[in-house]
C-alpha positions in Angstrom: 18.3 40.6 104.3 18.1 43.5 106.8 18.5 41.1 109.7 21.9 39.8 108.2 23.2 43.3 107.6 22.3 44.4 111.2 24.1 41.4 112.6 27.2 42.0 110.5 27.3 45.8 111.7 27.0 44.7 115.4 29.9 42.2 115.0 32.2 44.7 113.3 31.4 47.3 115.9 32.3 44.9 118.7 35.6 44.0 117.1 36.5 47.6 116.5 35.6 48.5 120.1 37.6 45.6 121.4 40.7 46.5 119.3 40.6 50.1 120.5 40.2 49.1 124.2 43.1 46.6 124.3 46.6 46.5 123.0 48.6 43.5 124.2 46.3 43.3 127.2 46.6 47.1 128.1 43.5 49.2 128.4 43.1 52.6 126.8 43.2 54.2 130.2 46.3 52.5 131.0 47.8 53.7 127.8 46.8 57.2 128.5 48.4 57.1 132.0 51.5 55.6 130.5 51.6 58.4 127.9 51.2 61.0 130.6 54.1 59.5 132.6 56.5 59.5 129.7 55.6 62.7 128.0 58.3 65.2 127.9 57.9 68.0 130.5 58.8 71.6 129.5 59.8 74.6 131.7 60.8 74.8 135.3 60.5 71.8 137.6 58.6 73.3 140.4 56.0 70.6 140.3 58.6 67.9 140.9 60.5 69.9 143.5 57.1 70.3 145.4 56.8 66.4 145.4 60.3 66.3 146.8 59.5 68.9 149.5 56.3 67.0 150.5 58.1 63.8 151.0 61.2 65.3 152.7 59.0 67.1 155.2 56.9 64.0 155.9 60.1 62.3 157.0 61.1 65.4 159.0 57.8 65.5 160.9 57.8 61.8 161.6 61.3 62.1 163.1 60.7 65.4 164.8 63.4 67.3 162.8 63.7 70.9 161.8 65.1 71.4 158.3 66.5 74.6 156.8 66.2 75.1 153.0 69.4 76.5 151.6 68.4 79.6 149.6 70.4 82.0 147.4 67.3 83.7 145.8 66.2 80.5 144.2 63.3 79.8 146.4 62.6 83.3 147.8 63.5 86.3 145.8 64.6 88.7 148.7 64.7 91.7 146.5 61.3 91.5 144.8 59.6 89.7 147.7 58.3 86.8 145.5 58.7 83.1 145.8 58.1 79.7 144.1 54.7 79.4 145.7 54.1 75.8 144.8 57.1 74.7 146.6 56.4 77.0 149.6 52.9 75.5 149.8 54.3 72.0 149.8 56.6 72.7 152.7 54.0 74.6 154.8 51.2 72.1 154.1 53.3 69.7 156.1 53.0 71.7 159.3 49.3 72.3 160.2 48.8 75.3 162.5 47.2 73.2 165.2 50.4 71.3 165.7 53.0 74.0 164.9 51.7 77.4 166.2 54.5 78.3 168.6 54.4 82.0 169.7 56.6 83.3 172.5 54.3 84.7 175.2 56.8 85.8 177.8 59.7 88.2 177.9 63.3 87.4 178.8 65.1 84.0 178.5 63.1 81.0 179.2 65.0 77.8 179.5 63.9 75.5 176.8 65.2 72.0 176.2 66.8 71.3 172.8 64.1 68.9 171.6 61.3 71.5 172.4 63.4 74.2 170.6 63.7 72.0 167.5 59.9 71.5 167.5 59.1 75.1 168.0 61.4 76.0 165.1 58.9 74.2 162.8 60.7 74.6 159.5 63.6 76.9 158.6 65.2 78.9 155.8 68.8 79.8 155.0 70.0 83.3 154.3 72.6 81.8 151.9 75.6 83.5 150.3 75.1 86.7 152.2 77.0 87.2 155.5 78.9 84.0 154.8 80.5 85.5 151.7 84.3 85.5 151.8 87.4 85.8 149.5 89.7 84.4 152.3 92.0 81.5 151.4 93.2 79.8 154.6 95.8 77.9 152.5 97.5 81.2 151.4 97.5 82.3 155.0 99.2 79.0 155.9 101.7 79.4 153.2 102.6 82.9 154.7 101.7 84.7 151.4 99.4 87.1 153.2 97.5 87.9 150.0 94.5 90.1 150.3 91.2 88.7 149.2 89.5 90.2 146.1 86.7 91.6 148.1 89.0 93.7 150.3 91.0 94.6 147.3 88.2 95.6 144.9 85.0 95.9 147.0 83.2 99.1 147.7 84.9 101.3 150.2 83.6 104.0 152.6 85.0 107.6 152.8 87.9 106.3 154.9 89.0 103.7 152.5 87.5 100.8 154.5 85.7 98.0 152.6 81.9 98.2 153.6 79.9 95.4 154.9 77.7 95.8 151.9 80.7 94.8 149.7 80.8 91.4 151.4 77.2 90.9 151.8 76.5 91.3 148.0 79.7 89.9 146.5 78.2 86.6 145.6 75.2 88.2 143.8 72.7 88.5 146.7 71.0 91.7 147.6 71.5 93.5 150.9 69.3 91.8 153.5 66.4 94.1 154.7 64.0 93.8 157.5 61.2 93.6 154.8 62.8 90.6 153.3 63.0 88.7 156.7 59.3 89.7 157.4 58.4 88.2 154.0 60.0 85.0 155.0 58.0 84.9 158.3 54.9 85.6 156.4 55.6 82.6 154.1 55.4 80.5 157.3 59.0 79.8 158.2 59.6 79.6 162.0 63.4 79.9 161.9 66.2 81.5 159.9 69.8 80.1 159.8 72.2 83.0 159.2 75.6 81.6 158.1 78.4 84.0 158.9 82.1 83.9 157.9 84.4 85.8 160.2 87.9 85.3 158.8 88.3 88.5 156.8 86.8 90.5 159.7 89.4 89.6 162.4 92.4 91.7 163.1 95.9 90.4 163.9 94.8 90.0 167.5 91.6 88.1 166.4 89.3 91.0 167.4 86.0 91.1 165.3 85.6 94.3 163.2 83.1 96.5 165.0 81.2 97.3 161.8 80.9 93.6 160.8 79.6 92.6 164.2 77.1 95.5 164.1 75.8 94.3 160.7 75.5 90.7 162.0 73.7 92.0 165.0 71.2 93.9 162.8 70.3 90.9 160.7 69.9 88.8 163.8 67.6 91.4 165.1 65.5 91.2 162.0 64.9 87.6 162.6 64.3 87.8 166.4 62.0 90.7 166.0 59.8 88.7 163.7 59.4 86.1 166.5 61.5 83.5 164.7 64.4 81.4 165.9 67.8 82.5 164.6 70.8 80.3 164.2 74.4 81.8 163.6 77.6 80.0 163.1 81.1 80.1 161.8 80.6 79.1 158.2 83.4 79.3 155.5 86.2 79.9 158.1 88.5 77.3 156.5 91.1 77.6 159.2 88.8 75.4 161.3 90.2 72.2 160.2 90.1 68.9 162.0 93.7 68.0 162.2 96.1 68.1 165.1 98.2 70.9 163.6 95.4 73.1 162.7 93.7 72.7 166.1 96.8 73.5 168.0 97.5 76.6 165.8 93.9 78.1 165.5 92.1 77.0 168.6 93.0 80.1 170.4 91.4 82.2 167.6 88.3 80.0 167.7 88.0 80.5 171.4 88.5 84.2 171.3 86.0 84.5 168.4 83.3 82.6 170.0 83.9 84.5 173.3 83.2 87.7 171.4 80.1 86.3 169.6 78.7 84.9 172.9 79.2 88.2 174.8 77.7 90.2 172.0 74.4 88.3 172.2 74.6 87.3 175.9 71.3 89.0 176.7 69.2 87.4 173.8 66.6 85.0 174.8 66.3 81.3 173.9 65.3 81.9 170.3 68.9 82.7 169.4 70.9 79.5 169.0 74.7 79.2 168.3 76.1 76.6 165.9 79.7 75.5 166.2 80.9 75.2 162.6 80.0 74.3 159.1 81.0 71.1 157.1 84.5 70.9 158.6 86.9 68.1 157.5 90.7 67.7 157.2 93.1 69.9 155.4 92.6 68.0 152.1 88.8 68.2 152.2 88.8 64.5 152.0 85.7 62.4 151.6 87.3 59.6 153.6 89.7 61.3 156.1 91.8 59.4 158.5 90.2 58.4 161.7 92.1 61.1 163.7 89.9 63.7 162.0 87.0 62.6 164.1 88.9 63.2 167.3 89.5 66.8 166.3 85.9 67.3 165.2 85.0 66.6 168.8 87.7 68.8 170.1 86.4 71.8 168.0 82.9 71.1 169.2 83.9 70.8 172.8 85.8 74.1 172.7 82.8 75.8 171.3 80.5 74.5 174.0 83.0 75.3 176.8 83.7 78.8 175.4 80.0 79.7 175.1 79.1 78.3 178.5 82.0 80.2 180.2 80.5 83.6 179.1 77.6 82.9 181.6 74.3 84.6 181.7 71.7 83.3 179.3 74.5 81.4 177.4 74.9 79.1 180.4 71.7 77.4 179.3 71.3 78.5 175.6 70.8 75.7 173.2 73.9 74.9 171.1 74.4 73.0 167.9 77.3 70.8 167.1 78.1 69.0 163.9 79.8 65.8 162.7 82.6 65.9 160.1 81.3 67.6 157.1 77.8 67.8 158.6 77.4 64.2 157.5 75.0 61.9 159.2 76.8 58.8 158.1 77.5 56.0 160.5 81.3 56.7 160.1 80.9 60.3 160.9 78.4 59.9 163.8 79.8 57.0 165.7 82.2 59.0 168.0 80.3 62.4 167.9 79.7 63.8 171.3 80.6 66.6 173.9 80.3 67.1 177.6 78.1 69.9 178.7 77.5 71.6 182.0 73.7 71.4 181.6 71.5 68.6 180.4 69.4 68.6 177.3 70.7 71.7 175.5 72.8 70.1 172.7 71.5 69.7 169.0 73.2 67.7 166.2 73.2 69.4 162.8 73.4 67.3 159.6 73.0 68.4 155.9 71.1 66.5 153.3 71.0 66.9 149.5 69.7 63.4 148.6 69.2 62.5 145.8 72.1 64.5 144.5 71.3 64.0 140.9 67.8 65.6 141.5 68.8 68.3 144.2 72.0 69.7 142.6 72.3 71.5 139.3 75.5 70.0 138.1 76.7 67.0 140.1 79.2 65.4 137.6 79.6 62.1 139.8 75.9 61.1 139.2 73.1 61.1 136.7 71.3 64.5 136.7 67.5 64.7 136.4 64.9 67.3 136.9 62.2 64.8 137.6 61.3 63.4 141.0 61.1 59.6 140.7 59.4 58.3 143.9 60.2 54.6 143.7 63.8 55.5 143.6 64.3 58.8 145.3 62.1 58.0 148.3 64.0 54.9 148.9 67.3 56.9 149.1 65.9 59.6 151.4 64.3 56.9 153.8 67.7 55.3 154.1 69.3 58.6 155.2 66.6 59.3 157.8 66.8 55.8 159.1 70.5 56.4 159.7 69.9 59.7 161.3 67.3 58.3 163.7 69.5 55.4 164.7 72.2 57.8 165.8 69.8 60.3 167.4 68.6 57.4 169.7 72.1 56.2 170.5 73.3 59.7 171.3 70.1 61.0 172.9 70.3 64.3 171.0 67.7 66.0 168.8 68.6 66.7 165.1 68.3 69.5 162.7 69.0 69.4 159.1 70.8 72.7 158.7 70.8 72.5 154.9 68.7 70.9 152.3 67.2 72.0 148.9 66.4 71.0 145.5 67.6 73.7 143.1 65.4 74.8 140.2 66.1 73.3 136.8 64.4 73.2 133.5 63.2 69.8 132.5 64.5 70.2 128.9 68.0 70.8 130.2 68.3 67.5 132.0 65.7 64.9 130.8 
């Protein structure tokens, strides 16, 4: 009797254990993993952005690229000197000190080829929505309306009634840039800072740069250089730089005079200061698929930039310069005729921008499906395709590449998934 009861108990136990460990051939551990994968995440998506950053920089490191995170107080809070540490760690962990520990040990200008400069920059950060702030509308200028931008009209003015540089620098919600903030960026591990600059509202009728504006740009550049970092400055939201025959013929004298002034202002700076021609320029309609003639004028603007800077001589004769394709796109269509002639060899860099996958990187891309979650099997494939394209053109053109802008902006999981 006792033996029969014991046998029955063992049989039932085995059945119960089997039923708990398998469900349609799936183990309990597999069920748990599946549950973790599908459970709804709550809060900010720093964990997923960190995964994106890790993969993105693995591609950069493999290809030998420098990438500059586009930041408007989202990654680094410049006022409070705090950051999204998990993402910063993911970026910096990609660059071990024994491979990326560049420190300038000599004074003065040292000729450095473009590929070496890109390597020494390590990884970069954008001072976004600050010196590139503008209320200028080139289409109104073209229409002859001569309307005053809202910053000039309503911005803070000094005792003489002139709009302050602070009014521009803070008009899009960013704090005034301080030396302490740039030091904090250096301490986080960045090796370069891209300082986008818009010049349109700071030019007089003879295309002379306002002295106060140039002084402020100079101050911010000094903040970066004094920290031992590389600094990139450009012409950013200057919409009059359009890649059409009409706009080139009309505005190329302005562009040449502007870059002559910028180059002369910084002529004595060493190789850590790099100039970039322009930002995301396309045709007058901002077309995604512009006519082929646009590419001819992209080259003309880039060539004018190179020739103008080189003509100022001194350190600018061998300074590394950055050119960009139409819209800073690295697509086959945009890269196939990109190129300039230079008076020196190995001192030209190509700049492209990357926000792939757009549904993950942007906050509100209406043309795609938005998500706060990083999906490796899908998103890594998309990014690999982009980098394969960049590397193909890098080899054909024989020029190093920087990704002047990239980022995945913060989201709350519950708002998107």
